[in-house]
Amino acid sequence: VAYLQGLAIWWLSWSLGMMLWAAMLRLSIEVMLALLATLRPNLARNWRGDFELIARLLFYLAVPIWFAIRVTG
């Protein structure tokens, strides 16, 4: 029972961390695009896809790499 409780706590904290990481990525994209829209409105529309691609790469590649380094560390 203690093993399952420990596993549940670990998974809950991991999923909360992933949600916070995704929220931080989304917030940074929106802030950068808002700044870009005030400076160059025509570029903001074109760069949204690029920023979102970078965020997806950071979310799906950087986190597993960080986790592997942390576990094998």
CSV table of N, CA and C in Angstrom, one decimal:
chain,number,residue,atom,x,y,z
A,1,VAL,N,0.8,-1.2,0.0
A,1,VAL,CA,0.0,0.0,0.0
A,1,VAL,C,0.9,1.3,0.0
A,2,ALA,N,1.9,1.3,0.8
A,2,ALA,CA,2.8,2.4,0.9
A,2,ALA,C,3.5,2.7,-0.5
A,3,TYR,N,3.8,1.6,-1.2
A,3,TYR,CA,4.4,1.7,-2.5
A,3,TYR,C,3.5,2.5,-3.5
A,4,LEU,N,2.2,2.0,-3.5
A,4,LEU,CA,1.2,2.7,-4.3
A,4,LEU,C,0.9,4.1,-4.0
A,5,GLN,N,1.0,4.4,-2.7
A,5,GLN,CA,0.8,5.8,-2.3
A,5,GLN,C,2.0,6.7,-2.7
A,6,GLY,N,3.2,6.1,-2.6
A,6,GLY,CA,4.4,6.8,-3.0
A,6,GLY,C,4.3,7.1,-4.5
A,7,LEU,N,3.9,6.0,-5.3
A,7,LEU,CA,3.8,6.2,-6.7
A,7,LEU,C,2.8,7.2,-7.1
A,8,ALA,N,1.6,7.2,-6.4
A,8,ALA,CA,0.6,8.2,-6.7
A,8,ALA,C,1.1,9.6,-6.4
A,9,ILE,N,1.8,9.8,-5.3
A,9,ILE,CA,2.3,11.1,-5.0
A,9,ILE,C,3.3,11.5,-6.0
A,10,TRP,N,4.2,10.6,-6.5
A,10,TRP,CA,5.2,11.0,-7.5
A,10,TRP,C,4.5,11.4,-8.8
A,11,TRP,N,3.5,10.6,-9.2
A,11,TRP,CA,2.9,10.9,-10.5
A,11,TRP,C,2.1,12.2,-10.4
A,12,LEU,N,1.4,12.4,-9.3
A,12,LEU,CA,0.7,13.7,-9.1
A,12,LEU,C,1.6,14.9,-9.2
A,13,SER,N,2.8,14.8,-8.5
A,13,SER,CA,3.7,15.9,-8.5
A,13,SER,C,4.3,16.1,-9.9
A,14,TRP,N,4.6,15.0,-10.6
A,14,TRP,CA,5.2,15.1,-11.9
A,14,TRP,C,4.2,15.7,-12.9
A,15,SER,N,2.9,15.3,-12.8
A,15,SER,CA,1.9,15.9,-13.7
A,15,SER,C,1.6,17.3,-13.4
A,16,LEU,N,1.7,17.7,-12.1
A,16,LEU,CA,1.5,19.1,-11.8
A,16,LEU,C,2.7,19.9,-12.3
A,17,GLY,N,3.9,19.4,-12.2
A,17,GLY,CA,5.1,20.1,-12.8
A,17,GLY,C,5.0,20.2,-14.3
A,18,MET,N,4.5,19.2,-15.0
A,18,MET,CA,4.3,19.3,-16.4
A,18,MET,C,3.3,20.3,-16.8
A,19,MET,N,2.2,20.4,-16.0
A,19,MET,CA,1.2,21.4,-16.3
A,19,MET,C,1.7,22.8,-16.1
A,20,LEU,N,2.5,23.0,-15.0
A,20,LEU,CA,3.1,24.3,-14.8
A,20,LEU,C,4.1,24.7,-15.9
A,21,TRP,N,4.9,23.7,-16.3
A,21,TRP,CA,5.9,23.9,-17.4
A,21,TRP,C,5.2,24.4,-18.7
A,22,ALA,N,4.1,23.7,-19.0
A,22,ALA,CA,3.3,24.0,-20.2
A,22,ALA,C,2.7,25.4,-20.1
A,23,ALA,N,2.2,25.7,-18.9
A,23,ALA,CA,1.6,27.1,-18.7
A,23,ALA,C,2.7,28.1,-18.8
A,24,MET,N,3.9,27.9,-18.3
A,24,MET,CA,5.0,28.9,-18.4
A,24,MET,C,5.4,29.0,-19.9
A,25,LEU,N,5.4,28.0,-20.6
A,25,LEU,CA,5.7,28.1,-22.1
A,25,LEU,C,4.7,28.9,-22.8
A,26,ARG,N,3.4,28.6,-22.5
A,26,ARG,CA,2.3,29.3,-23.2
A,26,ARG,C,2.3,30.8,-22.8
A,27,LEU,N,2.6,31.1,-21.5
A,27,LEU,CA,2.6,32.5,-21.1
A,27,LEU,C,3.8,33.2,-21.8
A,28,SER,N,4.9,32.6,-21.9
A,28,SER,CA,6.1,33.2,-22.5
A,28,SER,C,5.8,33.5,-24.0
A,29,ILE,N,5.1,32.5,-24.7
A,29,ILE,CA,4.8,32.7,-26.1
A,29,ILE,C,3.9,33.9,-26.2
A,30,GLU,N,2.8,34.0,-25.4
A,30,GLU,CA,1.9,35.0,-25.5
A,30,GLU,C,2.5,36.4,-25.2
A,31,VAL,N,3.4,36.5,-24.2
A,31,VAL,CA,4.1,37.7,-23.9
A,31,VAL,C,5.0,38.2,-25.1
A,32,MET,N,5.7,37.2,-25.6
A,32,MET,CA,6.6,37.6,-26.7
A,32,MET,C,5.8,38.0,-28.0
A,33,LEU,N,4.7,37.3,-28.2
A,33,LEU,CA,3.9,37.7,-29.4
A,33,LEU,C,3.2,39.0,-29.2
A,34,ALA,N,2.8,39.3,-27.9
A,34,ALA,CA,2.2,40.6,-27.6
A,34,ALA,C,3.2,41.8,-27.8
A,35,LEU,N,4.4,41.5,-27.4
A,35,LEU,CA,5.4,42.5,-27.6
A,35,LEU,C,5.7,42.7,-29.1
A,36,LEU,N,5.8,41.6,-29.8
A,36,LEU,CA,6.0,41.6,-31.2
A,36,LEU,C,4.9,42.3,-32.0
A,37,ALA,N,3.7,42.1,-31.5
A,37,ALA,CA,2.5,42.7,-32.2
A,37,ALA,C,2.5,44.2,-32.0
A,38,THR,N,3.0,44.7,-30.9
A,38,THR,CA,3.1,46.1,-30.8
A,38,THR,C,4.2,46.7,-31.7
A,39,LEU,N,5.3,46.0,-31.9
A,39,LEU,CA,6.4,46.5,-32.7
A,39,LEU,C,6.2,46.3,-34.2
A,40,ARG,N,5.8,45.0,-34.5
A,40,ARG,CA,5.6,44.7,-35.9
A,40,ARG,C,4.4,43.8,-36.0
A,41,PRO,N,3.2,44.3,-36.2
A,41,PRO,CA,2.0,43.5,-36.2
A,41,PRO,C,2.0,42.4,-37.3
A,42,ASN,N,2.5,42.7,-38.4
A,42,ASN,CA,2.5,41.7,-39.5
A,42,ASN,C,3.4,40.5,-39.2
A,43,LEU,N,4.4,40.6,-38.4
A,43,LEU,CA,5.3,39.5,-38.1
A,43,LEU,C,4.7,38.6,-37.0
A,44,ALA,N,3.9,39.2,-36.1
A,44,ALA,CA,3.4,38.4,-35.0
A,44,ALA,C,2.5,37.2,-35.5
A,45,ARG,N,1.7,37.5,-36.5
A,45,ARG,CA,0.8,36.4,-37.1
A,45,ARG,C,1.7,35.3,-37.7
A,46,ASN,N,2.8,35.7,-38.4
A,46,ASN,CA,3.6,34.7,-39.1
A,46,ASN,C,4.5,33.9,-38.1
A,47,TRP,N,4.9,34.5,-37.0
A,47,TRP,CA,5.8,33.8,-36.1
A,47,TRP,C,5.1,33.0,-35.0
A,48,ARG,N,3.8,33.1,-34.9
A,48,ARG,CA,3.1,32.3,-33.9
A,48,ARG,C,3.4,30.8,-34.0
A,49,GLY,N,3.3,30.3,-35.3
A,49,GLY,CA,3.5,28.9,-35.5
A,49,GLY,C,5.0,28.5,-35.1
A,50,ASP,N,5.9,29.4,-35.4
A,50,ASP,CA,7.3,29.1,-35.1
A,50,ASP,C,7.5,29.0,-33.6
A,51,PHE,N,6.9,30.0,-32.8
A,51,PHE,CA,7.0,30.0,-31.4
A,51,PHE,C,6.3,28.7,-30.8
A,52,GLU,N,5.2,28.4,-31.3
A,52,GLU,CA,4.5,27.2,-30.8
A,52,GLU,C,5.3,25.9,-31.1
A,53,LEU,N,6.0,25.8,-32.3
A,53,LEU,CA,6.8,24.7,-32.5
A,53,LEU,C,8.0,24.6,-31.6
A,54,ILE,N,8.6,25.7,-31.3
A,54,ILE,CA,9.7,25.7,-30.3
A,54,ILE,C,9.2,25.3,-28.9
A,55,ALA,N,8.0,25.7,-28.5
A,55,ALA,CA,7.4,25.4,-27.3
A,55,ALA,C,7.1,23.9,-27.2
A,56,ARG,N,6.6,23.3,-28.3
A,56,ARG,CA,6.4,21.9,-28.3
A,56,ARG,C,7.7,21.1,-28.2
A,57,LEU,N,8.7,21.5,-28.9
A,57,LEU,CA,10.0,20.9,-28.8
A,57,LEU,C,10.5,20.9,-27.4
A,58,LEU,N,10.4,22.1,-26.8
A,58,LEU,CA,10.9,22.2,-25.4
A,58,LEU,C,10.0,21.3,-24.5
A,59,PHE,N,8.8,21.2,-24.7
A,59,PHE,CA,7.9,20.4,-23.8
A,59,PHE,C,8.2,18.9,-24.0
A,60,TYR,N,8.3,18.5,-25.3
A,60,TYR,CA,8.4,17.0,-25.5
A,60,TYR,C,9.8,16.5,-25.6
A,61,LEU,N,10.8,17.3,-25.8
A,61,LEU,CA,12.2,16.8,-25.8
A,61,LEU,C,13.0,17.3,-24.6
A,62,ALA,N,12.9,18.5,-24.2
A,62,ALA,CA,13.7,19.0,-23.1
A,62,ALA,C,13.4,18.3,-21.8
A,63,VAL,N,12.1,18.1,-21.5
A,63,VAL,CA,11.7,17.5,-20.3
A,63,VAL,C,12.2,16.0,-20.2
A,64,PRO,N,12.1,15.2,-21.2
A,64,PRO,CA,12.6,13.8,-21.0
A,64,PRO,C,14.2,13.8,-21.0
A,65,ILE,N,14.8,14.7,-21.6
A,65,ILE,CA,16.3,14.8,-21.5
A,65,ILE,C,16.7,15.2,-20.1
A,66,TRP,N,16.0,16.2,-19.6
A,66,TRP,CA,16.3,16.7,-18.2
A,66,TRP,C,16.0,15.5,-17.2
A,67,PHE,N,14.9,14.8,-17.4
A,67,PHE,CA,14.6,13.7,-16.5
A,67,PHE,C,15.7,12.6,-16.6
A,68,ALA,N,16.1,12.3,-17.8
A,68,ALA,CA,17.1,11.2,-18.0
A,68,ALA,C,18.4,11.7,-17.3
A,69,ILE,N,18.8,12.9,-17.4
A,69,ILE,CA,20.0,13.4,-16.8
A,69,ILE,C,19.8,13.4,-15.3
A,70,ARG,N,18.7,13.7,-14.8
A,70,ARG,CA,18.4,13.7,-13.3
A,70,ARG,C,18.5,12.3,-12.8
A,71,VAL,N,17.9,11.4,-13.5
A,71,VAL,CA,17.8,10.0,-13.0
A,71,VAL,C,19.2,9.3,-13.0
A,72,THR,N,19.9,9.6,-14.1
A,72,THR,CA,21.2,8.9,-14.2
A,72,THR,C,22.3,9.7,-13.6
A,73,GLY,N,22.1,11.0,-13.3
A,73,GLY,CA,23.0,12.0,-12.7
A,73,GLY,C,24.0,11.5,-11.8
